[in-house]
């Protein structure tokens, strides 16, 4: 089999996605590769296809038990021999996997990085043929990455112990230039082919909301998604607990996940979510990396993450199957204080020098600044993120909350002068809340204690709303006129840029919302077709009997493609995205039968040339029994050399129906 045969037979696709073929070709030719592809771009196919074709075993190093379990279950469903080794296995299960591996029972073995120190595992790998080592979530090897894991430093040490150096493939969704260089150097990749496909996820709709009451807004968002799977990220364990209880009290099917739970509860709650027994997962960032659930249709961040790398990776849990999905961030000013507190209170990394720890802390603060600006920008949200990662972006993506919002540019120079003057006259010792109170003339205890009510700027913006002043302060920071200094509740200091404004030599302009357009069709608005729901029910029944998550049978994207193509023959069923020979053999009959029944009842059949649904009356006897006279005509036309498409048109039948009849008549081979 060549690479396309493997792709079609096992994975059900007729063509590689962007970047996949380059990586596959490199690995098959014996070269190392580093693939930087966004979540949902198909990184796993890049090493799974070569793993099937190479003569030995491929070791996949993966950070999370849940990822290994999901990936192995998916591979087994596709007819590929695979196993995983991690702490979830009992001693007898572990021994069995080692024994099977020694006899060549697997093509792919997933292992946790901590396992690379095990003498049993290392001794096994010295004896068997390791063709390739695939390092998933490779950014974990870098101390500058957002998920540095010291155990990943064992990877190169493990490889050096093998009798022969295997091919090495490294894979990650996000990597700055510094992290990319770390991956190459620490893993000692040999002149690797670096493939970066771009970070854009066109099927994701990005939105930043600033609700006065987050809980109320969250409830309204969830009500429109009651039958969808989604993740809600919170900044703290305490918030996960209270929010999960709140949602359950409101009648939502929710569960929770954070590092403070017992291992047993984490596994149970995650399984409840993955197997669709619970539709909402409320979690900290302990839940996310490597979660392979394909039908997550929304990710809501209840709190702002501390950097864009984390946000993009966590929001990328949505829409992995290619379906439309929403990524919503509920932003509040207190989120900034929480993130700054986490940065300031973080324990130093013992593997770094004091200078390196300080540099890392400064890097974290710089990342936080970009995250804050993302939440406050009036520019395209998608474009902001893509540019941050060094990618190109259009000015207007047409698929984020900012691009569907109308702004006007307004001159706020006078207001800016008042704010900047207040900051200076109060000694540059206070934060945004105090500055706002002084400007609005609020005589609270703090104002009186510091005698700020005696300042000349006290009450000079008495008629302004607090939200207006805070918004202008945010824009002044974004444009570089002021900076926030310190953790927790930072104070504001002016920059050199502010003085020309105060002297009337420069103007300050900001964008202001004037009207919000209606949102384009997104995940929660897309109405499921009756057939889609029928197929979902069949999928659920099969998954329940097999004891696997429903999306491992077929993804939502595959079901949607079935609704579009309406396959009524095995050959047509193979044309559905995500349907390979193994899944055709296992599930084809039941799905084809349901589709055929639906098509007949609703007077629609597919025209597989253009994937449009045509009325039965337009195609005559497409679903009528074959009669002898028609069969004779069919044989005559085929023997004349007429194309199947032409014959189908003459008979008012589908191409699939003609092929099936020709096979039955022995005119073409199976």
XYZ file of C-alpha atoms in Angstrom:
670
model
C 0.000 0.000 0.000
C 1.128 3.546 -0.681
C 0.386 6.527 1.582
C -2.899 7.295 -0.187
C -4.092 3.701 0.178
C -3.342 3.871 3.918
C -5.074 7.241 4.246
C -8.194 5.961 2.489
C -8.345 2.451 3.932
C -7.752 3.295 7.590
C -8.755 6.943 7.946
C -11.404 7.353 5.235
C -9.863 10.357 3.457
C -8.941 10.676 -0.206
C -6.465 13.544 0.193
C -4.113 14.936 2.801
C -4.781 18.260 4.480
C -2.401 21.173 4.184
C 1.074 20.247 5.418
C 0.304 16.606 6.208
C 1.769 15.120 3.035
C 5.044 17.038 3.455
C 5.526 15.623 6.951
C 4.506 12.100 5.903
C 6.925 12.125 2.944
C 9.764 13.382 5.131
C 9.247 10.696 7.787
C 8.831 7.921 5.204
C 12.102 8.968 3.569
C 13.878 8.593 6.923
C 14.194 12.272 7.837
C 13.321 14.062 11.073
C 10.487 16.570 11.055
C 8.954 19.293 13.224
C 5.277 19.959 12.464
C 3.612 23.068 13.881
C -0.088 22.744 13.133
C -3.155 24.119 14.923
C -5.381 21.837 16.964
C -7.712 19.966 14.627
C -5.332 20.184 11.641
C -4.588 16.454 11.768
C -1.151 16.185 13.374
C -1.752 12.576 14.435
C -2.253 11.449 10.828
C 1.234 12.795 10.073
C 2.843 10.110 12.224
C 0.146 7.421 12.129
C 0.304 6.952 8.349
C 4.120 6.456 8.345
C 3.816 4.261 11.457
C 1.550 1.852 9.552
C 3.878 1.798 6.537
C 7.246 1.523 8.329
C 8.455 -1.983 9.133
C 8.924 -1.610 12.899
C 7.088 -0.082 15.838
C 6.412 3.608 16.392
C 6.658 4.981 19.930
C 4.420 8.008 20.520
C 5.359 10.110 23.550
C 2.259 11.834 24.877
C 1.714 13.839 28.092
C -1.801 12.781 29.071
C -3.446 9.472 29.845
C -6.739 10.633 28.363
C -5.125 11.419 25.021
C -3.462 8.010 24.803
C -6.679 6.208 25.639
C -8.700 8.141 23.052
C -6.053 7.823 20.348
C -5.618 4.083 20.874
C -9.390 3.496 20.925
C -9.680 5.403 17.649
C -6.843 3.425 16.040
C -8.352 0.100 17.103
C -11.713 1.179 15.638
C -9.879 1.845 12.376
C -8.289 -1.619 12.361
C -4.792 -0.538 13.472
C -2.983 -2.507 16.179
C -2.062 -0.107 18.982
C -1.589 0.040 22.760
C -0.663 2.478 25.486
C 1.543 2.315 28.578
C 0.883 4.598 31.528
C 0.069 4.500 35.227
C -3.576 3.584 34.569
C -2.528 0.012 33.706
C -2.373 -2.687 36.363
C 0.840 -4.668 36.723
C -0.634 -7.608 34.802
C -1.896 -5.330 32.016
C 1.502 -3.667 31.793
C 3.273 -7.054 31.567
C 0.844 -8.168 28.865
C 1.508 -5.077 26.745
C 5.290 -5.569 27.059
C 4.953 -9.232 26.096
C 2.722 -8.455 23.098
C 5.094 -5.710 21.991
C 8.028 -8.101 22.138
C 6.161 -10.399 19.744
C 5.384 -7.541 17.345
C 1.672 -7.328 18.114
C 1.507 -3.533 17.754
C 2.378 -0.948 15.152
C 1.988 2.010 17.522
C 2.617 2.252 21.280
C 1.737 5.415 23.226
C 3.797 6.109 26.350
C 3.964 8.842 28.972
C 7.328 10.669 29.110
C 7.845 9.478 32.694
C 7.832 5.885 31.399
C 11.049 6.523 29.475
C 13.016 6.102 32.713
C 11.627 2.593 33.287
C 14.263 -0.115 32.884
C 11.623 -2.667 31.785
C 10.418 -0.426 29.001
C 13.907 0.652 27.944
C 15.116 -2.965 27.812
C 12.128 -3.894 25.641
C 12.819 -1.023 23.232
C 16.452 -2.103 22.877
C 15.313 -5.535 21.691
C 12.532 -4.594 19.285
C 12.755 -2.563 16.111
C 11.771 1.046 16.787
C 11.237 2.700 13.407
C 10.083 6.080 14.659
C 9.617 8.132 17.818
C 6.833 10.711 17.604
C 6.928 13.423 20.271
C 3.447 14.886 20.675
C 2.904 18.255 22.404
C 6.615 18.857 21.767
C 6.492 22.405 23.158
C 6.526 20.781 26.616
C 10.282 20.267 26.189
C 10.963 24.008 26.298
C 11.283 25.965 29.532
C 9.918 28.955 27.566
C 6.783 27.083 26.510
C 3.487 27.500 28.356
C 3.445 23.847 29.473
C 7.077 23.026 30.308
C 7.397 19.495 31.689
C 10.796 18.369 32.978
C 9.957 14.744 32.121
C 10.156 15.695 28.427
C 13.890 16.218 28.895
C 14.126 12.400 29.140
C 13.170 11.944 25.489
C 16.608 12.410 23.960
C 18.216 10.395 26.758
C 15.828 7.529 25.960
C 16.552 7.705 22.229
C 20.302 7.576 22.879
C 19.856 4.226 24.673
C 18.277 2.513 21.646
C 20.397 0.166 19.546
C 19.711 2.275 16.462
C 18.570 5.884 16.240
C 14.984 5.954 14.895
C 13.284 8.651 12.826
C 12.084 11.466 15.092
C 8.949 13.495 14.495
C 7.975 16.383 16.786
C 4.468 17.847 16.816
C 2.879 20.868 18.462
C -0.003 23.270 17.927
C 1.717 26.468 19.057
C 5.378 27.453 19.126
C 7.147 30.788 19.075
C 10.539 30.932 17.325
C 12.291 30.485 20.672
C 10.256 27.398 21.552
C 10.728 26.002 18.033
C 14.509 26.294 18.369
C 14.348 24.651 21.802
C 12.443 21.686 20.371
C 15.006 21.193 17.614
C 18.027 21.544 19.910
C 16.824 19.643 22.985
C 15.428 16.717 20.981
C 18.551 16.851 18.759
C 16.524 16.694 15.570
C 18.781 15.966 12.603
C 18.349 18.702 9.952
C 14.563 18.482 10.401
C 11.986 19.501 7.849
C 9.974 22.188 9.634
C 6.382 22.391 8.434
C 4.211 25.243 9.708
C 0.728 25.239 8.222
C -0.490 28.439 9.830
C -2.577 28.823 12.943
C -5.950 29.728 11.473
C -8.993 27.620 12.351
C -11.658 28.909 9.903
C -14.465 26.912 11.527
C -14.067 28.684 14.880
C -16.014 31.835 15.748
C -14.129 33.989 18.282
C -15.916 36.341 20.627
C -14.983 38.499 23.627
C -17.846 39.618 25.877
C -17.705 41.991 28.863
C -20.884 41.206 30.814
C -21.763 42.989 34.033
C -22.896 39.652 35.486
C -20.956 36.682 34.161
C -23.251 34.037 35.637
C -26.342 35.475 33.960
C -24.560 35.744 30.629
C -23.230 32.200 30.921
C -26.718 30.823 31.536
C -28.056 32.576 28.438
C -25.185 31.189 26.363
C -25.745 27.643 27.613
C -29.512 27.705 27.077
C -28.942 27.900 23.332
C -26.514 25.004 23.479
C -28.292 22.538 25.753
C -27.783 19.588 23.398
C -24.152 20.446 22.588
C -20.903 19.371 24.229
C -18.853 22.229 25.643
C -16.045 23.170 28.002
C -16.075 26.082 30.453
C -12.630 27.092 31.702
C -12.177 28.827 35.064
C -9.032 30.325 36.581
C -9.250 28.605 39.991
C -10.360 25.330 41.512
C -12.749 27.170 43.814
C -14.506 28.800 40.865
C -14.781 25.418 39.135
C -16.509 23.994 42.199
C -18.959 26.868 42.717
C -19.752 27.279 39.026
C -20.318 23.559 38.462
C -22.694 23.418 41.446
C -24.475 26.525 40.155
C -24.985 25.006 36.687
C -26.247 21.707 38.108
C -28.679 23.655 40.292
C -29.905 25.426 37.135
C -30.582 22.081 35.468
C -27.540 21.695 33.240
C -25.781 18.366 32.763
C -22.378 19.456 34.109
C -19.322 17.880 35.676
C -15.964 19.217 36.890
C -12.225 18.696 36.512
C -9.229 20.147 38.342
C -5.975 18.921 39.864
C -7.392 18.966 43.402
C -9.779 16.090 42.718
C -8.827 12.485 43.339
C -7.491 10.556 40.375
C -10.586 8.355 40.430
C -12.975 11.296 40.257
C -10.998 12.989 37.488
C -11.141 9.812 35.400
C -14.860 9.328 36.078
C -15.759 12.943 35.291
C -13.693 12.994 32.147
C -15.267 9.738 30.956
C -18.740 11.140 31.658
C -17.914 14.062 29.389
C -16.134 12.085 26.661
C -18.920 9.476 26.530
C -21.584 12.228 26.366
C -23.121 11.306 29.708
C -22.475 14.938 30.701
C -22.624 17.738 28.164
C -20.733 20.469 30.061
C -17.226 20.202 31.511
C -16.278 22.937 34.000
C -12.528 22.859 34.465
C -9.246 24.573 35.164
C -6.439 24.442 32.622
C -5.567 21.019 34.082
C -8.164 19.760 31.608
C -7.495 20.297 27.962
C -4.160 19.508 26.391
C -4.541 16.381 24.322
C -8.267 15.896 24.904
C -9.335 14.171 21.710
C -13.118 14.626 21.924
C -14.025 15.760 18.429
C -17.592 17.004 18.962
C -16.947 19.890 21.374
C -19.025 22.654 19.810
C -18.095 25.492 22.158
C -15.411 26.539 24.606
C -16.246 29.337 27.033
C -13.560 30.962 29.166
C -15.254 32.219 32.312
C -11.949 33.869 33.214
C -9.211 35.249 31.008
C -6.149 32.951 30.674
C -2.723 34.436 31.375
C -1.412 34.168 27.807
C -2.570 33.760 24.227
C -0.732 30.451 23.831
C -2.894 28.874 26.527
C -6.055 30.544 25.245
C -5.547 29.402 21.665
C -4.760 25.854 22.709
C -7.712 25.635 25.115
C -10.179 27.243 22.711
C -8.845 24.859 20.073
C -10.572 21.990 21.881
C -13.678 23.152 19.991
C -14.506 22.094 16.458
C -11.867 19.390 16.078
C -14.146 17.577 13.616
C -14.249 20.602 11.322
C -17.789 21.606 12.272
C -18.683 25.194 13.170
C -17.862 25.964 16.811
C -17.751 28.954 19.155
C -14.902 30.233 21.331
C -16.199 32.801 23.813
C -14.214 34.700 26.435
C -16.053 36.439 29.289
C -13.679 39.242 30.231
C -13.679 41.132 33.509
C -11.181 43.547 35.068
C -10.674 41.226 38.057
C -9.305 38.576 35.669
C -6.239 40.742 35.117
C -5.574 40.937 38.854
C -5.907 37.158 39.188
C -3.437 36.498 36.360
C -0.927 38.995 37.761
C -1.227 37.346 41.180
C -0.486 33.911 39.665
C 2.603 35.273 37.915
C 3.916 37.031 41.031
C 3.258 34.122 43.405
C 4.572 31.338 41.155
C 7.294 29.206 42.720
C 10.700 29.569 41.009
C 11.696 26.665 38.788
C 14.545 24.861 40.609
C 16.052 23.809 37.270
C 16.596 27.456 36.300
C 19.039 30.042 37.625
C 17.670 33.102 39.479
C 18.393 35.163 36.376
C 16.494 32.703 34.175
C 13.566 32.652 36.599
C 13.393 36.431 36.548
C 13.574 36.446 32.744
C 10.775 33.881 32.637
C 8.654 36.011 34.957
C 9.152 39.047 32.742
C 8.224 36.935 29.732
C 5.020 35.866 31.479
C 4.136 39.500 32.181
C 4.714 40.371 28.526
C 2.481 37.482 27.444
C -0.211 38.646 29.851
C -0.112 42.111 28.303
C -0.842 40.645 24.864
C -3.695 38.606 26.358
C -5.197 41.730 27.937
C -4.921 43.660 24.686
C -6.671 40.809 22.852
C -9.619 41.153 25.233
C -9.753 44.910 24.780
C -8.972 45.333 21.086
C -11.556 46.551 18.609
C -9.580 45.006 15.734
C -10.222 41.555 14.261
C -9.769 38.960 17.025
C -8.629 36.239 14.642
C -6.166 38.610 13.024
C -4.783 39.683 16.408
C -3.995 36.085 17.361
C -2.586 35.099 13.978
C -0.245 38.093 13.961
C 0.858 37.275 17.502
C 1.950 33.835 16.308
C 3.742 35.333 13.316
C 1.068 34.398 10.790
C -0.519 36.558 8.116
C -4.082 37.770 8.576
C -6.710 39.789 6.770
C -7.987 43.008 8.296
C -11.512 41.601 8.598
C -12.177 37.868 8.982
C -15.969 38.293 9.037
C -16.147 35.588 11.680
C -15.414 37.128 15.060
C -17.407 39.413 17.348
C -15.320 42.458 16.463
C -15.660 41.995 12.707
C -19.427 41.788 13.122
C -19.469 44.930 15.245
C -19.570 48.416 13.788
C -17.177 50.974 15.277
C -16.594 54.661 14.823
C -13.341 56.477 15.585
C -13.780 59.217 18.172
C -11.413 61.884 19.515
C -10.974 61.518 23.295
C -8.019 63.870 23.679
C -9.717 66.074 26.289
C -10.794 63.066 28.399
C -7.296 61.579 28.034
C -5.703 64.836 29.225
C -7.894 64.810 32.342
C -7.032 61.174 33.109
C -3.293 61.606 32.517
C -3.258 64.787 34.603
C -5.037 62.997 37.448
C -2.521 60.143 37.377
C 0.389 62.589 37.613
C -1.147 64.911 40.236
C -1.974 61.985 42.542
C 1.671 60.945 42.423
C 1.402 57.934 40.085
C 0.693 55.803 43.176
C -2.788 54.462 42.478
C -4.643 52.035 40.253
C -7.503 52.474 37.799
C -10.270 52.225 40.421
C -8.913 55.090 42.555
C -8.168 57.271 39.526
C -11.725 56.746 38.316
C -13.146 57.656 41.738
C -11.075 60.839 41.922
C -12.145 61.947 38.456
C -15.816 61.259 39.246
C -15.614 63.033 42.630
C -16.376 60.033 44.830
C -15.621 60.683 48.531
C -14.970 57.204 49.893
C -12.688 56.240 52.793
C -9.602 55.767 50.639
C -10.076 59.115 48.896
C -10.420 60.902 52.239
C -7.495 59.043 53.846
C -5.089 60.119 51.109
C -6.766 63.556 50.838
C -7.296 63.024 47.135
C -10.495 65.061 47.313
C -8.249 68.110 47.652
C -6.539 67.466 44.304
C -7.309 69.834 41.425
C -8.482 66.901 39.275
C -11.065 65.776 41.840
C -14.494 65.647 40.178
C -13.397 67.020 36.766
C -15.191 64.083 35.038
C -18.161 64.040 37.391
C -20.659 63.457 34.570
C -18.768 60.548 33.017
C -19.737 56.906 33.605
C -17.173 54.762 35.389
C -17.180 52.315 32.467
C -16.337 55.147 30.068
C -13.336 56.247 32.136
C -12.104 52.660 32.551
C -12.456 52.070 28.809
C -10.339 55.135 27.990
C -7.737 54.043 30.580
C -7.560 50.647 28.882
C -7.080 52.266 25.487
C -4.383 54.565 26.879
C -2.506 51.483 28.063
C -3.073 49.685 24.764
C -1.692 52.661 22.820
C 1.321 53.051 25.106
C 0.459 56.268 26.995
C 0.421 54.554 30.392
C 1.688 51.338 31.954
C 0.490 49.253 34.903
C 3.170 48.367 37.450
C 3.023 45.684 40.160
C 0.905 42.617 40.888
C -2.536 42.237 42.421
C -3.863 45.794 42.127
C -1.151 47.499 40.048
C -0.592 51.237 39.985
C -0.614 53.380 36.839
C 2.377 55.318 35.595
C 2.537 57.567 32.546
C 5.056 57.121 29.718
C 6.927 59.711 27.684
C 4.189 59.460 25.052
C 1.698 61.123 27.394
C 3.417 64.513 27.635
C 2.716 65.650 24.033
C -0.954 64.840 24.725
C -0.952 66.916 27.929
C 0.659 69.837 26.066
C -1.919 69.665 23.280
C 0.631 68.553 20.675
C -0.883 65.089 20.066
C -4.403 63.698 19.854
C -5.821 60.460 21.255
C -8.385 58.584 19.213
C -10.168 55.342 20.033
C -12.757 53.126 18.398
C -16.209 53.130 19.939
C -19.001 50.622 19.369
C -22.052 52.119 17.696
C -23.988 49.092 16.469
C -23.754 45.321 16.566
C -24.760 43.392 13.476
C -26.619 40.128 13.699
C -24.266 37.221 14.164
C -23.631 34.930 11.244
C -24.741 31.341 11.443
C -22.664 29.601 14.083
C -22.693 26.362 15.975
C -25.612 27.024 18.326
C -27.827 28.383 15.535
C -27.283 25.576 13.049
C -30.386 23.387 13.037
C -29.725 19.660 12.868
C -31.540 17.885 10.051
C -33.886 14.999 10.914
C -31.485 12.571 9.213
C -28.552 13.882 11.234
C -30.445 13.122 14.451
C -31.342 9.648 13.181
C -27.695 8.918 12.420
C -26.631 10.316 15.806
C -29.003 7.909 17.523
C -27.613 4.940 15.587
C -24.078 6.049 16.406
C -24.967 6.359 20.079
C -26.431 2.845 20.189
C -23.358 1.325 18.549
C -20.993 3.253 20.824
C -22.937 2.153 23.900
C -22.671 -1.514 22.926
C -18.956 -1.198 22.206
C -18.257 0.877 25.306
C -16.480 3.655 23.414
C -17.200 7.394 22.934
C -19.673 8.083 20.136
C -17.259 10.257 18.170
C -14.908 7.288 17.767
C -17.581 5.532 15.696
C -18.062 8.543 13.404
C -17.429 12.224 14.006
C -20.208 14.783 13.659
C -18.440 15.922 10.483
C -18.784 12.419 9.019
C -22.492 12.312 9.903
C -22.962 15.730 8.301
C -21.213 14.482 5.159
C -23.556 11.477 5.083
C -26.525 13.864 5.204
C -25.034 15.779 2.309
C -24.071 12.813 0.105
C -26.821 10.355 1.129
C -24.753 7.240 0.338
C -26.919 4.196 -0.445
C -24.221 1.758 -1.600
C -20.964 0.601 0.012
C -18.992 2.392 -2.684
C -20.814 5.652 -2.020
C -20.430 5.180 1.735
C -16.644 5.001 1.284
C -16.755 8.479 -0.264
C -17.867 9.956 3.068
C -15.101 11.820 4.901
C -13.797 9.708 7.761
C -15.098 6.373 6.426
C -12.427 3.762 5.757
C -12.763 0.109 4.850
C -12.766 -1.056 8.454
C -15.626 1.270 9.449
C -17.511 0.405 6.272
C -17.307 -3.280 7.152
C -18.334 -2.694 10.774
C -21.071 -0.086 10.451
C -21.865 0.456 6.790
C -24.956 -1.739 6.512
C -26.797 -0.083 9.369
C -26.088 3.507 8.301
C -26.752 2.809 4.609
C -30.060 1.180 5.516
C -31.114 4.189 7.601
C -30.097 6.645 4.879
C -31.912 4.662 2.178
C -35.064 4.485 4.286
C -34.924 8.220 4.994
C -34.336 9.038 1.314
C -37.239 6.886 0.195
C -39.659 8.314 2.772
C -38.715 11.898 1.989
C -38.570 11.554 -1.796
C -34.910 12.573 -2.018
C -31.921 10.754 -3.459
C -28.395 12.010 -3.998
C -26.871 13.124 -7.252
C -23.309 12.124 -6.375
C -21.823 14.233 -9.092
C -22.756 17.518 -7.442
C -23.984 16.360 -3.996
C -27.375 18.023 -4.474
C -30.620 16.397 -3.329
C -32.974 15.731 -6.215
C -36.650 14.866 -6.030
C -37.530 11.272 -6.859
C -39.906 12.383 -9.608
C -37.023 14.055 -11.434
C -35.069 10.792 -11.621
C -37.889 8.397 -12.379
C -37.418 4.824 -11.211
C -34.227 5.274 -9.154
C -35.681 3.301 -6.277
C -38.040 1.039 -8.260
C -37.249 -2.677 -8.715
C -35.182 -3.653 -11.740
C -37.168 -5.353 -14.513
C -35.815 -7.706 -17.168
C -36.295 -5.257 -20.028
C -34.425 -2.503 -18.207
C -31.609 -4.922 -17.302
C -31.233 -5.927 -20.975
C -31.039 -2.259 -21.951
C -28.464 -1.676 -19.211
C -26.254 -4.528 -20.472
C -26.556 -3.318 -24.061
C -25.581 0.283 -23.137
C -22.616 -0.830 -21.061
C -21.320 -3.194 -23.768
C -21.548 -0.314 -26.242
C -19.026 1.519 -24.038
C -21.443 4.087 -22.667
C -20.255 5.806 -19.442
C -21.872 4.968 -16.125
C -22.931 8.596 -15.783
C -24.727 8.495 -19.133
C -26.384 5.163 -18.332
C -27.547 6.530 -14.965
C -29.111 9.515 -16.692
C -30.881 7.293 -19.245
C -32.368 5.121 -16.524
C -33.124 7.865 -13.987
C -30.986 6.144 -11.384
C -27.901 7.044 -9.344
C -24.412 6.089 -10.421
C -24.168 3.878 -7.329
C -27.314 2.005 -8.310
C -25.956 1.424 -11.832
C -22.615 0.174 -10.531
C -24.321 -2.188 -8.098
C -26.467 -3.652 -10.870
C -23.491 -4.034 -13.202
C -21.664 -5.903 -10.457
C -24.681 -8.167 -9.889
C -24.857 -8.907 -13.623
C -21.154 -9.803 -13.579
C -20.205 -7.005 -15.973
C -17.779 -5.318 -13.569
C -15.773 -6.879 -10.774
C -16.256 -6.272 -7.056
